Amino acid sequence: MARSRTLVLVAPSCYLPNPAVVDRAARFFSGQGWRVIAGETVLAREKRFAGPDALRLADLQRFATDPSIDLVLSARGGYGLSRLLDRIDYAAVRARKARLAGYSDFTAFNLAYLAHGGVSFAAPSAGDFGAEQPDPFTVEHFFGVLQSRNYA
Protein backbone atom coordinates (compact mmCIF):
# COMPACT_ATOMS: atom_id res chain seq x y z
CA MET A 1 0.00 0.00 0.00
CA ALA A 2 1.41 3.38 -1.01
CA ARG A 3 1.94 5.94 1.69
CA SER A 4 -0.30 8.98 1.47
CA ARG A 5 1.30 12.23 0.44
CA THR A 6 1.59 14.87 3.14
CA LEU A 7 1.26 18.59 2.54
CA VAL A 8 1.94 21.27 5.13
CA LEU A 9 0.49 24.76 4.95
CA VAL A 10 2.68 27.47 6.45
CA ALA A 11 2.34 31.24 6.63
CA PRO A 12 5.88 32.64 6.69
CA SER A 13 4.69 36.15 5.85
CA CYS A 14 1.40 37.94 6.59
CA TYR A 15 -1.47 36.56 8.61
CA LEU A 16 -4.50 35.14 6.84
CA PRO A 17 -7.38 37.60 7.04
CA ASN A 18 -9.88 34.82 6.31
CA PRO A 19 -8.98 31.57 8.11
CA ALA A 20 -11.82 29.77 6.28
CA VAL A 21 -9.51 29.73 3.25
CA VAL A 22 -7.26 27.28 5.11
CA ASP A 23 -10.18 24.95 5.79
CA ARG A 24 -11.28 25.06 2.16
CA ALA A 25 -7.72 24.47 0.92
CA ALA A 26 -7.35 21.54 3.34
CA ARG A 27 -10.62 20.04 2.07
CA PHE A 28 -9.49 20.53 -1.53
CA PHE A 29 -6.14 18.78 -0.98
CA SER A 30 -7.73 16.04 1.13
CA GLY A 31 -10.08 15.42 -1.77
CA GLN A 32 -7.01 14.97 -3.98
CA GLY A 33 -5.66 12.27 -1.65
CA TRP A 34 -3.28 14.39 0.42
CA ARG A 35 -2.91 14.34 4.19
CA VAL A 36 -2.93 18.02 5.22
CA ILE A 37 -1.20 19.57 8.20
CA ALA A 38 -1.50 23.24 9.13
CA GLY A 39 1.54 24.79 10.74
CA GLU A 40 1.08 27.00 13.79
CA THR A 41 1.51 30.09 11.66
CA VAL A 42 -1.61 29.65 9.53
CA LEU A 43 -3.85 30.85 12.36
CA ALA A 44 -1.32 33.02 14.21
CA ARG A 45 -1.23 36.79 14.15
CA GLU A 46 1.16 39.42 15.41
CA LYS A 47 0.55 42.85 13.93
CA ARG A 48 0.57 42.26 10.15
CA PHE A 49 2.44 38.96 10.38
CA ALA A 50 1.38 35.34 10.85
CA GLY A 51 2.99 35.30 14.27
CA PRO A 52 6.35 36.57 15.49
CA ASP A 53 9.44 36.10 13.33
CA ALA A 54 10.71 33.24 15.52
CA LEU A 55 7.49 31.26 15.07
CA ARG A 56 7.35 31.82 11.32
CA LEU A 57 11.00 30.80 10.97
CA ALA A 58 10.53 27.71 13.15
CA ASP A 59 7.45 26.57 11.20
CA LEU A 60 9.16 26.93 7.84
CA GLN A 61 12.45 25.33 8.96
CA ARG A 62 10.78 22.47 10.81
CA PHE A 63 8.55 21.38 7.96
CA ALA A 64 11.12 22.03 5.22
CA THR A 65 13.49 19.58 6.90
CA ASP A 66 10.94 16.96 8.02
CA PRO A 67 11.39 13.78 5.95
CA SER A 68 7.72 12.83 6.36
CA ILE A 69 6.54 15.94 4.49
CA ASP A 70 6.14 15.79 0.71
CA LEU A 71 5.28 19.43 0.06
CA VAL A 72 5.41 22.68 2.03
CA LEU A 73 2.95 25.20 0.58
CA SER A 74 2.76 28.84 1.52
CA ALA A 75 -0.68 29.83 2.71
CA ARG A 76 -0.35 33.34 1.30
CA GLY A 77 2.08 36.07 0.41
CA GLY A 78 2.21 39.61 1.69
CA TYR A 79 5.33 40.75 3.50
CA GLY A 80 7.58 39.34 6.17
CA LEU A 81 9.56 36.43 4.77
CA SER A 82 12.49 38.68 3.88
CA ARG A 83 12.90 39.27 7.63
CA LEU A 84 13.73 35.56 8.03
CA LEU A 85 16.05 34.88 5.10
CA ASP A 86 19.35 35.30 6.94
CA ARG A 87 18.29 32.79 9.63
CA ILE A 88 17.12 29.89 7.44
CA ASP A 89 19.35 26.81 7.42
CA TYR A 90 19.38 26.37 3.65
CA ALA A 91 21.89 23.51 3.81
CA ALA A 92 19.48 21.47 5.95
CA VAL A 93 16.59 22.22 3.60
CA ARG A 94 18.71 21.36 0.56
CA ALA A 95 19.96 18.13 2.20
CA ARG A 96 16.36 17.09 2.76
CA LYS A 97 15.50 17.99 -0.88
CA ALA A 98 12.26 19.45 0.37
CA ARG A 99 9.60 20.51 -2.09
CA LEU A 100 8.51 24.04 -1.23
CA ALA A 101 6.08 26.18 -3.16
CA GLY A 102 4.52 29.60 -3.09
CA TYR A 103 4.55 33.00 -4.74
CA SER A 104 4.27 36.69 -3.91
CA ASP A 105 6.40 37.18 -0.79
CA PHE A 106 7.49 33.53 -0.99
CA THR A 107 9.52 34.58 -4.04
CA ALA A 108 12.08 36.00 -1.59
CA PHE A 109 12.60 32.48 -0.25
CA ASN A 110 12.62 30.95 -3.75
CA LEU A 111 15.44 33.26 -4.81
CA ALA A 112 17.44 32.96 -1.59
CA TYR A 113 17.15 29.17 -1.71
CA LEU A 114 18.23 29.15 -5.36
CA ALA A 115 21.29 31.23 -4.40
CA HIS A 116 22.11 28.49 -1.86
CA GLY A 117 21.82 25.76 -4.51
CA GLY A 118 18.24 24.68 -3.79
CA VAL A 119 15.21 24.33 -6.02
CA SER A 120 11.71 25.42 -5.02
CA PHE A 121 8.59 26.26 -6.97
CA ALA A 122 6.87 29.51 -7.84
CA ALA A 123 3.36 28.16 -7.44
CA PRO A 124 -0.12 29.07 -6.28
CA SER A 125 -0.62 29.53 -2.56
CA ALA A 126 -3.12 27.73 -0.38
CA GLY A 127 -5.41 30.71 -0.91
CA ASP A 128 -5.71 29.82 -4.58
CA PHE A 129 -6.86 26.32 -3.68
CA GLY A 130 -9.08 27.66 -0.90
CA ALA A 131 -11.17 29.67 -3.33
CA GLU A 132 -14.83 28.71 -3.66
CA GLN A 133 -13.96 27.25 -7.09
CA PRO A 134 -10.21 26.72 -7.66
CA ASP A 135 -9.27 27.58 -11.22
CA PRO A 136 -9.10 24.37 -13.33
CA PHE A 137 -6.03 25.64 -15.23
CA THR A 138 -4.21 26.26 -11.93
CA VAL A 139 -5.15 22.85 -10.57
CA GLU A 140 -4.15 21.00 -13.74
CA HIS A 141 -0.74 22.61 -14.04
CA PHE A 142 0.08 22.62 -10.34
CA PHE A 143 -0.47 18.88 -10.06
CA GLY A 144 1.13 18.34 -13.47
CA VAL A 145 4.39 19.83 -12.22
CA LEU A 146 4.23 17.95 -8.92
CA GLN A 147 3.72 14.64 -10.73
CA SER A 148 6.38 15.24 -13.37
CA ARG A 149 9.55 13.20 -12.98
CA ASN A 150 11.46 16.21 -14.35
CA TYR A 151 10.87 18.07 -11.08
CA ALA A 152 11.03 15.25 -8.52
PDB file of C-alpha atoms in Angstrom:
ATOM      1  CA  MET A   1       0.000   0.000   0.000  1.00  0.00           C
ATOM      2  CA  ALA A   2       1.409   3.377  -1.013  1.00  0.00           C
ATOM      3  CA  ARG A   3       1.940   5.944   1.686  1.00  0.00           C
ATOM      4  CA  SER A   4      -0.303   8.981   1.472  1.00  0.00           C
ATOM      5  CA  ARG A   5       1.299  12.229   0.441  1.00  0.00           C
ATOM      6  CA  THR A   6       1.589  14.871   3.138  1.00  0.00           C
ATOM      7  CA  LEU A   7       1.265  18.592   2.541  1.00  0.00           C
ATOM      8  CA  VAL A   8       1.939  21.271   5.134  1.00  0.00           C
ATOM      9  CA  LEU A   9       0.489  24.757   4.950  1.00  0.00           C
ATOM     10  CA  VAL A  10       2.683  27.468   6.451  1.00  0.00           C
ATOM     11  CA  ALA A  11       2.337  31.237   6.629  1.00  0.00           C
ATOM     12  CA  PRO A  12       5.881  32.644   6.686  1.00  0.00           C
ATOM     13  CA  SER A  13       4.689  36.154   5.854  1.00  0.00           C
ATOM     14  CA  CYS A  14       1.403  37.943   6.591  1.00  0.00           C
ATOM     15  CA  TYR A  15      -1.474  36.563   8.614  1.00  0.00           C
ATOM     16  CA  LEU A  16      -4.501  35.135   6.843  1.00  0.00           C
ATOM     17  CA  PRO A  17      -7.383  37.596   7.041  1.00  0.00           C
ATOM     18  CA  ASN A  18      -9.882  34.818   6.314  1.00  0.00           C
ATOM     19  CA  PRO A  19      -8.978  31.574   8.115  1.00  0.00           C
ATOM     20  CA  ALA A  20     -11.816  29.772   6.276  1.00  0.00           C
ATOM     21  CA  VAL A  21      -9.506  29.731   3.246  1.00  0.00           C
ATOM     22  CA  VAL A  22      -7.263  27.279   5.109  1.00  0.00           C
ATOM     23  CA  ASP A  23     -10.179  24.949   5.793  1.00  0.00           C
ATOM     24  CA  ARG A  24     -11.281  25.059   2.159  1.00  0.00           C
ATOM     25  CA  ALA A  25      -7.717  24.466   0.916  1.00  0.00           C
ATOM     26  CA  ALA A  26      -7.348  21.545   3.336  1.00  0.00           C
ATOM     27  CA  ARG A  27     -10.620  20.038   2.070  1.00  0.00           C
ATOM     28  CA  PHE A  28      -9.492  20.528  -1.526  1.00  0.00           C
ATOM     29  CA  PHE A  29      -6.137  18.776  -0.982  1.00  0.00           C
ATOM     30  CA  SER A  30      -7.728  16.035   1.133  1.00  0.00           C
ATOM     31  CA  GLY A  31     -10.079  15.416  -1.775  1.00  0.00           C
ATOM     32  CA  GLN A  32      -7.006  14.966  -3.982  1.00  0.00           C
ATOM     33  CA  GLY A  33      -5.664  12.273  -1.647  1.00  0.00           C
ATOM     34  CA  TRP A  34      -3.285  14.391   0.423  1.00  0.00           C
ATOM     35  CA  ARG A  35      -2.907  14.344   4.189  1.00  0.00           C
ATOM     36  CA  VAL A  36      -2.930  18.022   5.219  1.00  0.00           C
ATOM     37  CA  ILE A  37      -1.199  19.572   8.204  1.00  0.00           C
ATOM     38  CA  ALA A  38      -1.495  23.237   9.129  1.00  0.00           C
ATOM     39  CA  GLY A  39       1.540  24.793  10.739  1.00  0.00           C
ATOM     40  CA  GLU A  40       1.079  26.996  13.788  1.00  0.00           C
ATOM     41  CA  THR A  41       1.508  30.089  11.656  1.00  0.00           C
ATOM     42  CA  VAL A  42      -1.605  29.654   9.528  1.00  0.00           C
ATOM     43  CA  LEU A  43      -3.847  30.846  12.357  1.00  0.00           C
ATOM     44  CA  ALA A  44      -1.315  33.022  14.206  1.00  0.00           C
ATOM     45  CA  ARG A  45      -1.231  36.789  14.149  1.00  0.00           C
ATOM     46  CA  GLU A  46       1.156  39.417  15.412  1.00  0.00           C
ATOM     47  CA  LYS A  47       0.549  42.852  13.928  1.00  0.00           C
ATOM     48  CA  ARG A  48       0.571  42.262  10.149  1.00  0.00           C
ATOM     49  CA  PHE A  49       2.438  38.958  10.378  1.00  0.00           C
ATOM     50  CA  ALA A  50       1.384  35.336  10.847  1.00  0.00           C
ATOM     51  CA  GLY A  51       2.993  35.302  14.266  1.00  0.00           C
ATOM     52  CA  PRO A  52       6.351  36.565  15.487  1.00  0.00           C
ATOM     53  CA  ASP A  53       9.444  36.101  13.332  1.00  0.00           C
ATOM     54  CA  ALA A  54      10.709  33.243  15.519  1.00  0.00           C
ATOM     55  CA  LEU A  55       7.491  31.261  15.067  1.00  0.00           C
ATOM     56  CA  ARG A  56       7.354  31.824  11.315  1.00  0.00           C
ATOM     57  CA  LEU A  57      11.001  30.800  10.965  1.00  0.00           C
ATOM     58  CA  ALA A  58      10.527  27.715  13.154  1.00  0.00           C
ATOM     59  CA  ASP A  59       7.450  26.569  11.200  1.00  0.00           C
ATOM     60  CA  LEU A  60       9.164  26.927   7.842  1.00  0.00           C
ATOM     61  CA  GLN A  61      12.448  25.335   8.960  1.00  0.00           C
ATOM     62  CA  ARG A  62      10.779  22.466  10.811  1.00  0.00           C
ATOM     63  CA  PHE A  63       8.554  21.380   7.962  1.00  0.00           C
ATOM     64  CA  ALA A  64      11.123  22.032   5.220  1.00  0.00           C
ATOM     65  CA  THR A  65      13.487  19.582   6.902  1.00  0.00           C
ATOM     66  CA  ASP A  66      10.937  16.963   8.025  1.00  0.00           C
ATOM     67  CA  PRO A  67      11.390  13.782   5.950  1.00  0.00           C
ATOM     68  CA  SER A  68       7.717  12.827   6.364  1.00  0.00           C
ATOM     69  CA  ILE A  69       6.539  15.943   4.492  1.00  0.00           C
ATOM     70  CA  ASP A  70       6.138  15.785   0.710  1.00  0.00           C
ATOM     71  CA  LEU A  71       5.278  19.426   0.063  1.00  0.00           C
ATOM     72  CA  VAL A  72       5.405  22.681   2.032  1.00  0.00           C
ATOM     73  CA  LEU A  73       2.947  25.195   0.577  1.00  0.00           C
ATOM     74  CA  SER A  74       2.763  28.845   1.515  1.00  0.00           C
ATOM     75  CA  ALA A  75      -0.680  29.832   2.709  1.00  0.00           C
ATOM     76  CA  ARG A  76      -0.349  33.337   1.299  1.00  0.00           C
ATOM     77  CA  GLY A  77       2.083  36.070   0.410  1.00  0.00           C
ATOM     78  CA  GLY A  78       2.215  39.607   1.687  1.00  0.00           C
ATOM     79  CA  TYR A  79       5.330  40.746   3.503  1.00  0.00           C
ATOM     80  CA  GLY A  80       7.581  39.335   6.175  1.00  0.00           C
ATOM     81  CA  LEU A  81       9.556  36.430   4.769  1.00  0.00           C
ATOM     82  CA  SER A  82      12.487  38.683   3.878  1.00  0.00           C
ATOM     83  CA  ARG A  83      12.904  39.275   7.632  1.00  0.00           C
ATOM     84  CA  LEU A  84      13.732  35.561   8.034  1.00  0.00           C
ATOM     85  CA  LEU A  85      16.050  34.877   5.105  1.00  0.00           C
ATOM     86  CA  ASP A  86      19.348  35.304   6.940  1.00  0.00           C
ATOM     87  CA  ARG A  87      18.291  32.785   9.633  1.00  0.00           C
ATOM     88  CA  ILE A  88      17.117  29.886   7.440  1.00  0.00           C
ATOM     89  CA  ASP A  89      19.349  26.815   7.419  1.00  0.00           C
ATOM     90  CA  TYR A  90      19.385  26.371   3.649  1.00  0.00           C
ATOM     91  CA  ALA A  91      21.893  23.512   3.808  1.00  0.00           C
ATOM     92  CA  ALA A  92      19.484  21.467   5.947  1.00  0.00           C
ATOM     93  CA  VAL A  93      16.589  22.224   3.600  1.00  0.00           C
ATOM     94  CA  ARG A  94      18.710  21.359   0.565  1.00  0.00           C
ATOM     95  CA  ALA A  95      19.957  18.129   2.199  1.00  0.00           C
ATOM     96  CA  ARG A  96      16.357  17.093   2.761  1.00  0.00           C
ATOM     97  CA  LYS A  97      15.500  17.986  -0.876  1.00  0.00           C
ATOM     98  CA  ALA A  98      12.265  19.446   0.368  1.00  0.00           C
ATOM     99  CA  ARG A  99       9.603  20.508  -2.093  1.00  0.00           C
ATOM    100  CA  LEU A 100       8.514  24.035  -1.227  1.00  0.00           C
ATOM    101  CA  ALA A 101       6.081  26.176  -3.164  1.00  0.00           C
ATOM    102  CA  GLY A 102       4.517  29.603  -3.088  1.00  0.00           C
ATOM    103  CA  TYR A 103       4.549  32.996  -4.736  1.00  0.00           C
ATOM    104  CA  SER A 104       4.270  36.687  -3.908  1.00  0.00           C
ATOM    105  CA  ASP A 105       6.400  37.183  -0.791  1.00  0.00           C
ATOM    106  CA  PHE A 106       7.493  33.531  -0.987  1.00  0.00           C
ATOM    107  CA  THR A 107       9.520  34.577  -4.043  1.00  0.00           C
ATOM    108  CA  ALA A 108      12.076  36.000  -1.586  1.00  0.00           C
ATOM    109  CA  PHE A 109      12.598  32.483  -0.253  1.00  0.00           C
ATOM    110  CA  ASN A 110      12.616  30.954  -3.748  1.00  0.00           C
ATOM    111  CA  LEU A 111      15.442  33.264  -4.813  1.00  0.00           C
ATOM    112  CA  ALA A 112      17.442  32.958  -1.592  1.00  0.00           C
ATOM    113  CA  TYR A 113      17.148  29.171  -1.713  1.00  0.00           C
ATOM    114  CA  LEU A 114      18.233  29.154  -5.362  1.00  0.00           C
ATOM    115  CA  ALA A 115      21.293  31.234  -4.398  1.00  0.00           C
ATOM    116  CA  HIS A 116      22.111  28.495  -1.862  1.00  0.00           C
ATOM    117  CA  GLY A 117      21.816  25.756  -4.507  1.00  0.00           C
ATOM    118  CA  GLY A 118      18.243  24.678  -3.786  1.00  0.00           C
ATOM    119  CA  VAL A 119      15.208  24.332  -6.021  1.00  0.00           C
ATOM    120  CA  SER A 120      11.714  25.421  -5.023  1.00  0.00           C
ATOM    121  CA  PHE A 121       8.589  26.258  -6.966  1.00  0.00           C
ATOM    122  CA  ALA A 122       6.872  29.507  -7.839  1.00  0.00           C
ATOM    123  CA  ALA A 123       3.365  28.161  -7.441  1.00  0.00           C
ATOM    124  CA  PRO A 124      -0.116  29.069  -6.277  1.00  0.00           C
ATOM    125  CA  SER A 125      -0.616  29.526  -2.560  1.00  0.00           C
ATOM    126  CA  ALA A 126      -3.124  27.734  -0.382  1.00  0.00           C
ATOM    127  CA  GLY A 127      -5.413  30.713  -0.912  1.00  0.00           C
ATOM    128  CA  ASP A 128      -5.711  29.816  -4.584  1.00  0.00           C
ATOM    129  CA  PHE A 129      -6.864  26.319  -3.682  1.00  0.00           C
ATOM    130  CA  GLY A 130      -9.080  27.658  -0.903  1.00  0.00           C
ATOM    131  CA  ALA A 131     -11.170  29.673  -3.333  1.00  0.00           C
ATOM    132  CA  GLU A 132     -14.826  28.706  -3.662  1.00  0.00           C
ATOM    133  CA  GLN A 133     -13.956  27.248  -7.088  1.00  0.00           C
ATOM    134  CA  PRO A 134     -10.209  26.721  -7.657  1.00  0.00           C
ATOM    135  CA  ASP A 135      -9.267  27.580 -11.222  1.00  0.00           C
ATOM    136  CA  PRO A 136      -9.100  24.375 -13.334  1.00  0.00           C
ATOM    137  CA  PHE A 137      -6.027  25.640 -15.227  1.00  0.00           C
ATOM    138  CA  THR A 138      -4.211  26.264 -11.933  1.00  0.00           C
ATOM    139  CA  VAL A 139      -5.154  22.848 -10.567  1.00  0.00           C
ATOM    140  CA  GLU A 140      -4.150  20.995 -13.736  1.00  0.00           C
ATOM    141  CA  HIS A 141      -0.741  22.614 -14.042  1.00  0.00           C
ATOM    142  CA  PHE A 142       0.080  22.616 -10.336  1.00  0.00           C
ATOM    143  CA  PHE A 143      -0.467  18.875 -10.057  1.00  0.00           C
ATOM    144  CA  GLY A 144       1.128  18.336 -13.472  1.00  0.00           C
ATOM    145  CA  VAL A 145       4.392  19.830 -12.223  1.00  0.00           C
ATOM    146  CA  LEU A 146       4.230  17.945  -8.919  1.00  0.00           C
ATOM    147  CA  GLN A 147       3.721  14.643 -10.727  1.00  0.00           C
ATOM    148  CA  SER A 148       6.377  15.235 -13.367  1.00  0.00           C
ATOM    149  CA  ARG A 149       9.553  13.197 -12.977  1.00  0.00           C
ATOM    150  CA  ASN A 150      11.461  16.206 -14.353  1.00  0.00           C
ATOM    151  CA  TYR A 151      10.871  18.070 -11.076  1.00  0.00           C
ATOM    152  CA  ALA A 152      11.029  15.250  -8.519  1.00  0.00           C
TER     153      ALA A 152
END
